[in-house]
């Protein structure tokens, strides 16, 4: 780890100014930053600590939706009763993420900005080729071990999976990321790798996440986060689905459904095609199974990750049927 | 130096003496953080070393540019292949001479990806780490072999001593009415102890002090002595606490040599702790294995023949053999058997020992195969094991000392409810969860090496036990206190145990599950000698109140000496010591055979494994046994496997402390669950590098993966196995867990997984 200067920001504006300088990085819970600094991927000259900024850890839920300050801890949001009530998929996505220790340290802003677990990205000494880490250097994962790499949203430059859980639930329920004076839908906040996998977010240097808002919806209230993995805790998703369902009065016809996938794509992956195939239809297992397959439109595997193409639609199917009382 | 003072609740006879469920005496120190691990020692003037590892798997280091590192703040020394001090080659653990030529801790020739090739020493750890990142290495790269499946791997080298046979296995197989033949595989696995490997080395003139976690103080001290060509007595190795070893902390490793070289060159104490990613190549875990097993049987399921051929990977540098025939040869009464094994050298760190080396993958093969046979002939998997029960050791053709495997099957089946099993695969389910029940057996040999211990009764009536043996959590402190307390007739809380220091009486390796048996034996003997001497003094000392008592012996109970037949006189040990003016009564005893007590034999006994007796020596075949019963739930859509219930019945002979033995058993079973479902060192073939080299990606079981584990002891004291009747405990429980789970997965899904781990993608 390289020596760096430590700055404790006194206000959000100070944090913006300090972090606008090249080589400086924001420190929130530090669970990603420290990890990446230890493996030499993050080498900040200056670390701007924002953890003491007042008011940024607030969690507010009212009749229109939720507003979560970027410094709210993962565990605080996961354990928040009103959040659990209004947004079960959101709180479950947090409770099923990382470990208890990490959830107690990590913040919502930091969580959204966590980096991929692609092993080639994390080991610069051995794998100099990584377009995400050093643009234009190539991609070591191509031709390598790809069991955990993405099948959706990949490019020739990068096939790294976005590993986080929370963002998947946020994308399903049209959450908005607030960067102080401006705001952007979560779906647009995360960028596809394209030719620039190093650029992951629609956020400029010197901007900080201040909060995340989620509009209230019937689908969000009746929602679930289903995370499939080999280990029962403390593992990233092999595939996950955040699903919310609103039924007509008949209790069988889909009025609204929201579906997003995690663990299989280069960004949190909303699957509108599946949603469209279900809206207005009477829920029944075969319909859901068929509709779920639409989520893999455009999917491309790299051998060892092929199983994700089989797995992900099944995760959607189970989650939808579970919410519909059919599984 | 560490003194462990027991804090037992007294009054309950079961909490102190041997066989009692005393809690671990080192527990409070560990929980409160006062236990000092090797790298935590505060040594004046300490400086810090960080190693640089190779980024290629095969080739030669052509140059190392250390200029930037040398110019970096705080840097005191950079070691590279250009300036590394050549050491003498050290005797191997087997007692054979080490490799020819000098030992180079930072060699120029690269034989695996992640090999230490340079090191930086600086005033602080951060400075050393930053400078290490500035070292530029150029290589001349050569072709590498990444793993067993590499086309370049070839057939490997036969290991003749692994060849076993009885009857005519090939012919009997050909003639058998039922035959099955399959290949079983286990991946590279790592010990991943929570305490990473690390060391502090300090020189004072020609004496070297080492704080290093060690499963084998005397063996490792010998390596350092030979490397630096100094007398064995000049090496002081200190290791009172070890944060897990599982076989990986028994041998001196190159990073230890680097630290000691740096300390010598700088004249300062040097600390070197390998990082978590580095641990994956700083020592070797269990090698990947592959075995084909052909079973021939009657239509009723009676085994006629087993033909086995196994391979395991080793490094380009050393011979590591994971004996794949060890369980296959003895588990069943099969008249015809043949087994042979090759090792395949490739570009990896030399594999090491990981809990039950050999028995573990061996059992995965045979205990899966016998299950396959049970389905083939249509009988219950438990029945087929009883049908082929070996009443004596089928390979050595001698009786077992004790084999309570039948009792283990019975007790386990009863507690598990095995009789309610529905035989057909995929016939039990709950919603989307396919339920499967599986069984498998395990075994581990009783290994025996003599030990040595000092027992000292002090003026205040308390006692000390001292030995260079170690406690890595398995309970040595506790059971040795219990042993001494029982023999000396004093409460266990009055015994202090000192371990983990080469200045103390000697002990062989804490490996092969032998330590508890051999050390309780040595302490028992030394404590008896000390007690006899105390009683002798009480009978004969002019100042003794017993002098005119007309008795030829005395009793000691609860710290009080008295005559066997009357209440008076009675005197506490402390009062007696004061009356006779004695400071201490002590006895140093070993359990070496009379003809093996000369200096060289003693030295070899404790510093190599030459004196370890095979389990069949002495007319009986000595083994521990176990049976695991597992329920799994497999999600039929997702392929995820969850162990939902498990009962294991184990025969480890007599348990010196059931609480600690059960805890070891559970630990082994937990490790087995992780092995079955999660653990795998993932190698990138292009680089022959393990890429999941951290605990976020190399998955071991978490609490959430572990159901309530019921363990049942079915052992009886086995005095052929050890002085006090115990057999192997620590390595036994992991053996058979993986096949029991694989068998349960087959029962649940109808899918047979023959390569570990059983991940969800294999079941989709
Ligand atoms: C072993 C392990 C397992 C994990 N498993 C999971 C899992 O299963 N699911 C999951 O979702 N996550 C998982 N995580 C990731 C974990 O959730 C994140 O590390 C954590 O949420 C990051 O939050 P933090 O506050 O610690 O971020 P930090 O490390 O402080 O920051 C992360 C990044 O965001 C930047 N940043 C932080 N806050 C702001 C802000 N307000 N504005 C602008 N930039 C900011 C920092 O500069 C840094 O680049 C795991 C992590 C580890 C180490
Ligand atoms: S997949 Fe992306 S992150 Fe991984 S090596 Fe390739 S470019 Fe880097």
mmCIF file of N, CA, C and O in Angstrom, chain B residues 555-629:
data_model
loop_
_atom_site.group_PDB
_atom_site.id
_atom_site.type_symbol
_atom_site.label_atom_id
_atom_site.label_comp_id
_atom_site.label_asym_id
_atom_site.label_seq_id
_atom_site.Cartn_x
_atom_site.Cartn_y
_atom_site.Cartn_z
ATOM 1 N N UNK B 555 -0.972 -42.357 50.061
ATOM 2 C CA UNK B 555 -1.850 -41.894 48.988
ATOM 3 C C UNK B 555 -1.792 -40.362 48.938
ATOM 4 O O UNK B 555 -1.513 -39.704 49.942
ATOM 5 N N UNK B 556 -2.062 -39.842 47.736
ATOM 6 C CA UNK B 556 -2.193 -38.391 47.591
ATOM 7 C C UNK B 556 -3.535 -38.131 46.915
ATOM 8 O O UNK B 556 -3.809 -38.696 45.856
ATOM 9 N N UNK B 557 -4.357 -37.351 47.553
ATOM 10 C CA UNK B 557 -5.643 -36.996 46.946
ATOM 11 C C UNK B 557 -5.965 -35.570 47.327
ATOM 12 O O UNK B 557 -5.751 -35.165 48.476
ATOM 13 N N UNK B 558 -6.455 -34.814 46.336
ATOM 14 C CA UNK B 558 -6.809 -33.411 46.577
ATOM 15 C C UNK B 558 -5.664 -32.630 47.189
ATOM 16 O O UNK B 558 -5.868 -31.732 48.013
ATOM 17 N N UNK B 559 -4.444 -33.007 46.820
ATOM 18 C CA UNK B 559 -3.275 -32.273 47.283
ATOM 19 C C UNK B 559 -2.830 -32.623 48.685
ATOM 20 O O UNK B 559 -1.976 -31.945 49.256
ATOM 21 N N UNK B 560 -3.418 -33.677 49.274
ATOM 22 C CA UNK B 560 -3.079 -34.052 50.649
ATOM 23 C C UNK B 560 -2.473 -35.460 50.669
ATOM 24 O O UNK B 560 -3.003 -36.391 50.050
ATOM 25 N N UNK B 561 -1.351 -35.579 51.381
ATOM 26 C CA UNK B 561 -0.691 -36.886 51.500
ATOM 27 C C UNK B 561 -1.202 -37.543 52.781
ATOM 28 O O UNK B 561 -1.276 -36.916 53.839
ATOM 29 N N UNK B 562 -1.557 -38.829 52.662
ATOM 30 C CA UNK B 562 -1.995 -39.537 53.867
ATOM 31 C C UNK B 562 -1.649 -41.015 53.725
ATOM 32 O O UNK B 562 -1.206 -41.461 52.668
ATOM 33 N N UNK B 563 -1.876 -41.749 54.794
ATOM 34 C CA UNK B 563 -1.616 -43.186 54.700
ATOM 35 C C UNK B 563 -2.875 -43.856 54.168
ATOM 36 O O UNK B 563 -3.984 -43.336 54.311
ATOM 37 N N UNK B 564 -2.698 -45.008 53.553
ATOM 38 C CA UNK B 564 -3.852 -45.634 52.919
ATOM 39 C C UNK B 564 -4.925 -46.047 53.924
ATOM 40 O O UNK B 564 -6.097 -46.085 53.584
ATOM 41 N N UNK B 565 -4.544 -46.355 55.175
ATOM 42 C CA UNK B 565 -5.529 -46.976 56.053
ATOM 43 C C UNK B 565 -6.010 -46.109 57.201
ATOM 44 O O UNK B 565 -6.909 -46.503 57.935
ATOM 45 N N UNK B 566 -5.409 -44.983 57.411
ATOM 46 C CA UNK B 566 -5.939 -44.180 58.521
ATOM 47 C C UNK B 566 -6.010 -42.710 58.135
ATOM 48 O O UNK B 566 -5.375 -42.287 57.178
ATOM 49 N N UNK B 567 -6.789 -41.990 58.872
ATOM 50 C CA UNK B 567 -7.002 -40.574 58.564
ATOM 51 C C UNK B 567 -5.764 -39.749 58.910
ATOM 52 O O UNK B 567 -5.492 -38.754 58.271
ATOM 53 N N UNK B 568 -5.061 -40.164 59.928
ATOM 54 C CA UNK B 568 -3.921 -39.386 60.419
ATOM 55 C C UNK B 568 -2.645 -40.203 60.345
ATOM 56 O O UNK B 568 -2.690 -41.428 60.485
ATOM 57 N N UNK B 569 -1.537 -39.597 60.119
ATOM 58 C CA UNK B 569 -1.382 -38.189 59.809
ATOM 59 C C UNK B 569 -1.782 -37.888 58.366
ATOM 60 O O UNK B 569 -1.778 -38.776 57.545
ATOM 61 N N UNK B 570 -2.118 -36.652 58.129
ATOM 62 C CA UNK B 570 -2.381 -36.177 56.769
ATOM 63 C C UNK B 570 -1.770 -34.796 56.649
ATOM 64 O O UNK B 570 -1.860 -33.989 57.577
ATOM 65 N N UNK B 571 -1.133 -34.553 55.534
ATOM 66 C CA UNK B 571 -0.450 -33.262 55.378
ATOM 67 C C UNK B 571 -0.521 -32.828 53.924
ATOM 68 O O UNK B 571 -0.396 -33.658 53.008
ATOM 69 N N UNK B 572 -0.763 -31.567 53.709
ATOM 70 C CA UNK B 572 -0.829 -31.095 52.324
ATOM 71 C C UNK B 572 0.569 -31.145 51.711
ATOM 72 O O UNK B 572 1.575 -31.094 52.433
ATOM 73 N N UNK B 573 0.598 -31.227 50.410
ATOM 74 C CA UNK B 573 1.901 -31.281 49.736
ATOM 75 C C UNK B 573 2.718 -30.046 50.079
ATOM 76 O O UNK B 573 3.907 -30.131 50.374
ATOM 77 N N UNK B 574 2.062 -28.886 50.099
ATOM 78 C CA UNK B 574 2.779 -27.641 50.381
ATOM 79 C C UNK B 574 3.394 -27.683 51.781
ATOM 80 O O UNK B 574 4.571 -27.341 51.974
ATOM 81 N N UNK B 575 2.609 -28.133 52.763
ATOM 82 C CA UNK B 575 3.142 -28.203 54.133
ATOM 83 C C UNK B 575 4.287 -29.201 54.204
ATOM 84 O O UNK B 575 5.302 -28.974 54.861
ATOM 85 N N UNK B 576 4.098 -30.303 53.512
ATOM 86 C CA UNK B 576 5.140 -31.319 53.551
ATOM 87 C C UNK B 576 6.444 -30.793 52.952
ATOM 88 O O UNK B 576 7.524 -30.993 53.496
ATOM 89 N N UNK B 577 6.344 -30.106 51.828
ATOM 90 C CA UNK B 577 7.539 -29.555 51.190
ATOM 91 C C UNK B 577 8.235 -28.579 52.150
ATOM 92 O O UNK B 577 9.457 -28.516 52.199
ATOM 93 N N UNK B 578 7.427 -27.837 52.904
ATOM 94 C CA UNK B 578 8.020 -26.886 53.848
ATOM 95 C C UNK B 578 8.713 -27.630 54.978
ATOM 96 O O UNK B 578 9.840 -27.344 55.346
ATOM 97 N N UNK B 579 8.031 -28.664 55.487
ATOM 98 C CA UNK B 579 8.585 -29.436 56.601
ATOM 99 C C UNK B 579 9.932 -30.045 56.235
ATOM 100 O O UNK B 579 10.888 -29.997 56.992
ATOM 101 N N UNK B 580 10.003 -30.558 54.998
ATOM 102 C CA UNK B 580 11.277 -31.189 54.628
ATOM 103 C C UNK B 580 12.224 -30.205 53.949
ATOM 104 O O UNK B 580 13.335 -30.554 53.566
ATOM 105 N N UNK B 581 11.763 -28.975 53.777
ATOM 106 C CA UNK B 581 12.644 -27.939 53.219
ATOM 107 C C UNK B 581 13.020 -28.166 51.764
ATOM 108 O O UNK B 581 14.124 -27.856 51.333
ATOM 109 N N UNK B 582 12.074 -28.731 50.997
ATOM 110 C CA UNK B 582 12.378 -29.023 49.588
ATOM 111 C C UNK B 582 11.746 -27.979 48.685
ATOM 112 O O UNK B 582 10.603 -27.571 48.907
ATOM 113 N N UNK B 583 12.478 -27.530 47.675
ATOM 114 C CA UNK B 583 11.976 -26.548 46.716
ATOM 115 C C UNK B 583 11.056 -27.180 45.687
ATOM 116 O O UNK B 583 10.078 -26.596 45.239
ATOM 117 N N UNK B 584 11.444 -28.364 45.271
ATOM 118 C CA UNK B 584 10.682 -29.010 44.191
ATOM 119 C C UNK B 584 11.012 -30.488 44.143
ATOM 120 O O UNK B 584 12.064 -30.925 44.629
ATOM 121 N N UNK B 585 10.091 -31.225 43.558
ATOM 122 C CA UNK B 585 10.328 -32.631 43.246
ATOM 123 C C UNK B 585 10.002 -32.777 41.778
ATOM 124 O O UNK B 585 8.906 -32.410 41.351
ATOM 125 N N UNK B 586 10.961 -33.231 40.986
ATOM 126 C CA UNK B 586 10.651 -33.271 39.556
ATOM 127 C C UNK B 586 11.133 -34.542 38.897
ATOM 128 O O UNK B 586 12.044 -35.213 39.393
ATOM 129 N N UNK B 587 10.492 -34.867 37.799
ATOM 130 C CA UNK B 587 10.896 -36.038 37.035
ATOM 131 C C UNK B 587 10.783 -35.728 35.557
ATOM 132 O O UNK B 587 9.775 -35.208 35.088
ATOM 133 N N UNK B 588 11.851 -36.045 34.832
ATOM 134 C CA UNK B 588 11.862 -35.920 33.383
ATOM 135 C C UNK B 588 11.839 -37.332 32.824
ATOM 136 O O UNK B 588 12.703 -38.136 33.169
ATOM 137 N N UNK B 589 10.845 -37.658 32.041
ATOM 138 C CA UNK B 589 10.749 -39.025 31.517
ATOM 139 C C UNK B 589 10.433 -38.987 30.021
ATOM 140 O O UNK B 589 9.764 -38.080 29.541
ATOM 141 N N UNK B 590 10.937 -40.001 29.343
ATOM 142 C CA UNK B 590 10.547 -40.167 27.950
ATOM 143 C C UNK B 590 9.980 -41.559 27.767
ATOM 144 O O UNK B 590 10.105 -42.402 28.642
ATOM 145 N N UNK B 591 9.363 -41.759 26.637
ATOM 146 C CA UNK B 591 8.790 -43.069 26.355
ATOM 147 C C UNK B 591 9.549 -43.756 25.228
ATOM 148 O O UNK B 591 9.016 -44.600 24.520
ATOM 149 N N UNK B 592 10.818 -43.364 25.084
ATOM 150 C CA UNK B 592 11.662 -44.024 24.092
ATOM 151 C C UNK B 592 11.937 -45.454 24.527
ATOM 152 O O UNK B 592 12.086 -45.715 25.721
ATOM 153 N N UNK B 593 12.050 -46.374 23.570
ATOM 154 C CA UNK B 593 12.434 -47.736 23.940
ATOM 155 C C UNK B 593 13.853 -47.733 24.541
ATOM 156 O O UNK B 593 14.665 -46.866 24.202
ATOM 157 N N UNK B 594 14.112 -48.697 25.408
ATOM 158 C CA UNK B 594 15.402 -48.722 26.112
ATOM 159 C C UNK B 594 16.592 -48.694 25.149
ATOM 160 O O UNK B 594 17.608 -48.086 25.429
ATOM 161 N N UNK B 595 16.446 -49.363 24.002
ATOM 162 C CA UNK B 595 17.590 -49.424 23.079
ATOM 163 C C UNK B 595 17.642 -48.235 22.129
ATOM 164 O O UNK B 595 18.420 -48.202 21.198
ATOM 165 N N UNK B 596 16.791 -47.252 22.362
ATOM 166 C CA UNK B 596 16.785 -46.089 21.450
ATOM 167 C C UNK B 596 16.972 -44.787 22.222
ATOM 168 O O UNK B 596 16.416 -43.762 21.871
ATOM 169 N N UNK B 597 17.713 -44.865 23.305
ATOM 170 C CA UNK B 597 17.834 -43.670 24.134
ATOM 171 C C UNK B 597 19.131 -42.913 23.899
ATOM 172 O O UNK B 597 19.384 -41.900 24.538
ATOM 173 N N UNK B 598 19.991 -43.413 22.992
ATOM 174 C CA UNK B 598 21.243 -42.688 22.793
ATOM 175 C C UNK B 598 20.972 -41.344 22.112
ATOM 176 O O UNK B 598 19.889 -41.101 21.576
ATOM 177 N N UNK B 599 21.956 -40.484 22.136
ATOM 178 C CA UNK B 599 21.751 -39.100 21.721
ATOM 179 C C UNK B 599 21.215 -38.984 20.295
ATOM 180 O O UNK B 599 20.282 -38.241 20.025
ATOM 181 N N UNK B 600 21.809 -39.744 19.378
ATOM 182 C CA UNK B 600 21.393 -39.624 17.983
ATOM 183 C C UNK B 600 19.966 -40.137 17.780
ATOM 184 O O UNK B 600 19.166 -39.524 17.071
ATOM 185 N N UNK B 601 19.649 -41.261 18.416
ATOM 186 C CA UNK B 601 18.293 -41.798 18.303
ATOM 187 C C UNK B 601 17.276 -40.814 18.858
ATOM 188 O O UNK B 601 16.214 -40.606 18.292
ATOM 189 N N UNK B 602 17.605 -40.249 20.009
ATOM 190 C CA UNK B 602 16.703 -39.257 20.612
ATOM 191 C C UNK B 602 16.481 -38.096 19.655
ATOM 192 O O UNK B 602 15.352 -37.667 19.402
ATOM 193 N N UNK B 603 17.568 -37.612 19.125
ATOM 194 C CA UNK B 603 17.506 -36.460 18.227
ATOM 195 C C UNK B 603 16.625 -36.777 17.015
ATOM 196 O O UNK B 603 15.740 -36.014 16.635
ATOM 197 N N UNK B 604 16.870 -37.942 16.434
ATOM 198 C CA UNK B 604 16.073 -38.321 15.262
ATOM 199 C C UNK B 604 14.608 -38.529 15.621
ATOM 200 O O UNK B 604 13.716 -38.214 14.842
ATOM 201 N N UNK B 605 14.376 -39.069 16.800
ATOM 202 C CA UNK B 605 13.001 -39.325 17.227
ATOM 203 C C UNK B 605 12.189 -38.036 17.245
ATOM 204 O O UNK B 605 11.038 -38.008 16.825
ATOM 205 N N UNK B 606 12.808 -36.979 17.737
ATOM 206 C CA UNK B 606 12.043 -35.745 17.936
ATOM 207 C C UNK B 606 12.127 -34.780 16.752
ATOM 208 O O UNK B 606 11.263 -33.924 16.596
ATOM 209 N N UNK B 607 13.156 -34.920 15.931
ATOM 210 C CA UNK B 607 13.339 -33.933 14.862
ATOM 211 C C UNK B 607 13.071 -34.495 13.466
ATOM 212 O O UNK B 607 13.154 -33.755 12.488
ATOM 213 N N UNK B 608 12.793 -35.776 13.364
ATOM 214 C CA UNK B 608 12.358 -36.345 12.083
ATOM 215 C C UNK B 608 11.182 -37.271 12.394
ATOM 216 O O UNK B 608 10.805 -37.421 13.554
ATOM 217 N N UNK B 609 10.633 -37.864 11.347
ATOM 218 C CA UNK B 609 9.539 -38.809 11.585
ATOM 219 C C UNK B 609 10.021 -40.257 11.465
ATOM 220 O O UNK B 609 9.226 -41.179 11.295
ATOM 221 N N UNK B 610 11.351 -40.437 11.587
ATOM 222 C CA UNK B 610 11.913 -41.783 11.421
ATOM 223 C C UNK B 610 11.368 -42.788 12.428
ATOM 224 O O UNK B 610 11.259 -43.978 12.146
ATOM 225 N N UNK B 611 11.083 -42.309 13.632
ATOM 226 C CA UNK B 611 10.722 -43.254 14.695
ATOM 227 C C UNK B 611 9.225 -43.526 14.765
ATOM 228 O O UNK B 611 8.760 -44.292 15.601
ATOM 229 N N UNK B 612 8.455 -42.871 13.879
ATOM 230 C CA UNK B 612 7.005 -43.074 13.915
ATOM 231 C C UNK B 612 6.683 -44.513 13.509
ATOM 232 O O UNK B 612 7.086 -44.978 12.452
ATOM 233 N N UNK B 613 5.956 -45.208 14.388
ATOM 234 C CA UNK B 613 5.674 -46.626 14.119
ATOM 235 C C UNK B 613 4.455 -46.764 13.214
ATOM 236 O O UNK B 613 3.446 -46.086 13.413
ATOM 237 N N UNK B 614 4.531 -47.676 12.237
ATOM 238 C CA UNK B 614 3.340 -47.913 11.421
ATOM 239 C C UNK B 614 2.226 -48.529 12.265
ATOM 240 O O UNK B 614 2.502 -49.195 13.270
ATOM 241 N N UNK B 615 0.978 -48.296 11.846
ATOM 242 C CA UNK B 615 -0.143 -48.753 12.667
ATOM 243 C C UNK B 615 -0.232 -50.264 12.799
ATOM 244 O O UNK B 615 -0.966 -50.766 13.649
ATOM 245 N N UNK B 616 0.503 -50.989 11.957
ATOM 246 C CA UNK B 616 0.422 -52.456 12.013
ATOM 247 C C UNK B 616 1.569 -53.070 12.802
ATOM 248 O O UNK B 616 1.652 -54.288 12.921
ATOM 249 N N UNK B 617 2.453 -52.245 13.342
ATOM 250 C CA UNK B 617 3.577 -52.811 14.095
ATOM 251 C C UNK B 617 3.115 -53.252 15.477
ATOM 252 O O UNK B 617 2.403 -52.517 16.161
ATOM 253 N N UNK B 618 3.489 -54.476 15.845
ATOM 254 C CA UNK B 618 3.146 -54.948 17.180
ATOM 255 C C UNK B 618 2.025 -55.970 17.196
ATOM 256 O O UNK B 618 1.501 -56.314 18.250
ATOM 257 N N UNK B 619 1.647 -56.445 16.025
ATOM 258 C CA UNK B 619 0.701 -57.565 15.990
ATOM 259 C C UNK B 619 -0.755 -57.173 15.845
ATOM 260 O O UNK B 619 -1.613 -58.017 15.570
ATOM 261 N N UNK B 620 -1.064 -55.900 16.048
ATOM 262 C CA UNK B 620 -2.439 -55.445 15.863
ATOM 263 C C UNK B 620 -2.463 -54.314 14.857
ATOM 264 O O UNK B 620 -1.499 -53.574 14.726
ATOM 265 N N UNK B 621 -3.586 -54.196 14.202
ATOM 266 C CA UNK B 621 -3.763 -53.079 13.280
ATOM 267 C C UNK B 621 -4.582 -52.014 14.007
ATOM 268 O O UNK B 621 -5.700 -52.262 14.453
ATOM 269 N N UNK B 622 -3.980 -50.834 14.143
ATOM 270 C CA UNK B 622 -4.551 -49.791 15.008
ATOM 271 C C UNK B 622 -5.156 -48.657 14.184
ATOM 272 O O UNK B 622 -4.441 -47.974 13.453
ATOM 273 N N UNK B 623 -6.434 -48.468 14.311
ATOM 274 C CA UNK B 623 -7.102 -47.401 13.549
ATOM 275 C C UNK B 623 -8.293 -46.861 14.329
ATOM 276 O O UNK B 623 -8.929 -47.592 15.092
ATOM 277 N N UNK B 624 -8.591 -45.610 14.068
ATOM 278 C CA UNK B 624 -9.864 -45.030 14.501
ATOM 279 C C UNK B 624 -10.863 -45.204 13.359
ATOM 280 O O UNK B 624 -10.465 -45.346 12.200
ATOM 281 N N UNK B 625 -12.143 -45.156 13.701
ATOM 282 C CA UNK B 625 -13.185 -45.412 12.697
ATOM 283 C C UNK B 625 -14.343 -44.451 12.887
ATOM 284 O O UNK B 625 -14.588 -43.996 14.012
ATOM 285 N N UNK B 626 -15.063 -44.198 11.819
ATOM 286 C CA UNK B 626 -16.248 -43.361 11.979
ATOM 287 C C UNK B 626 -17.265 -43.626 10.877
ATOM 288 O O UNK B 626 -16.927 -44.168 9.821
ATOM 289 N N UNK B 627 -18.491 -43.269 11.161
ATOM 290 C CA UNK B 627 -19.575 -43.378 10.177
ATOM 291 C C UNK B 627 -20.344 -42.069 10.190
ATOM 292 O O UNK B 627 -20.731 -41.578 11.252
ATOM 293 N N UNK B 628 -20.523 -41.497 9.005
ATOM 294 C CA UNK B 628 -21.252 -40.228 8.879
ATOM 295 C C UNK B 628 -22.592 -40.468 8.187
ATOM 296 O O UNK B 628 -22.640 -41.125 7.143
ATOM 297 N N UNK B 629 -23.638 -39.919 8.748
ATOM 298 C CA UNK B 629 -24.971 -39.981 8.145
ATOM 299 C C UNK B 629 -25.408 -38.559 7.831
ATOM 300 O O UNK B 629 -25.401 -37.700 8.728
#
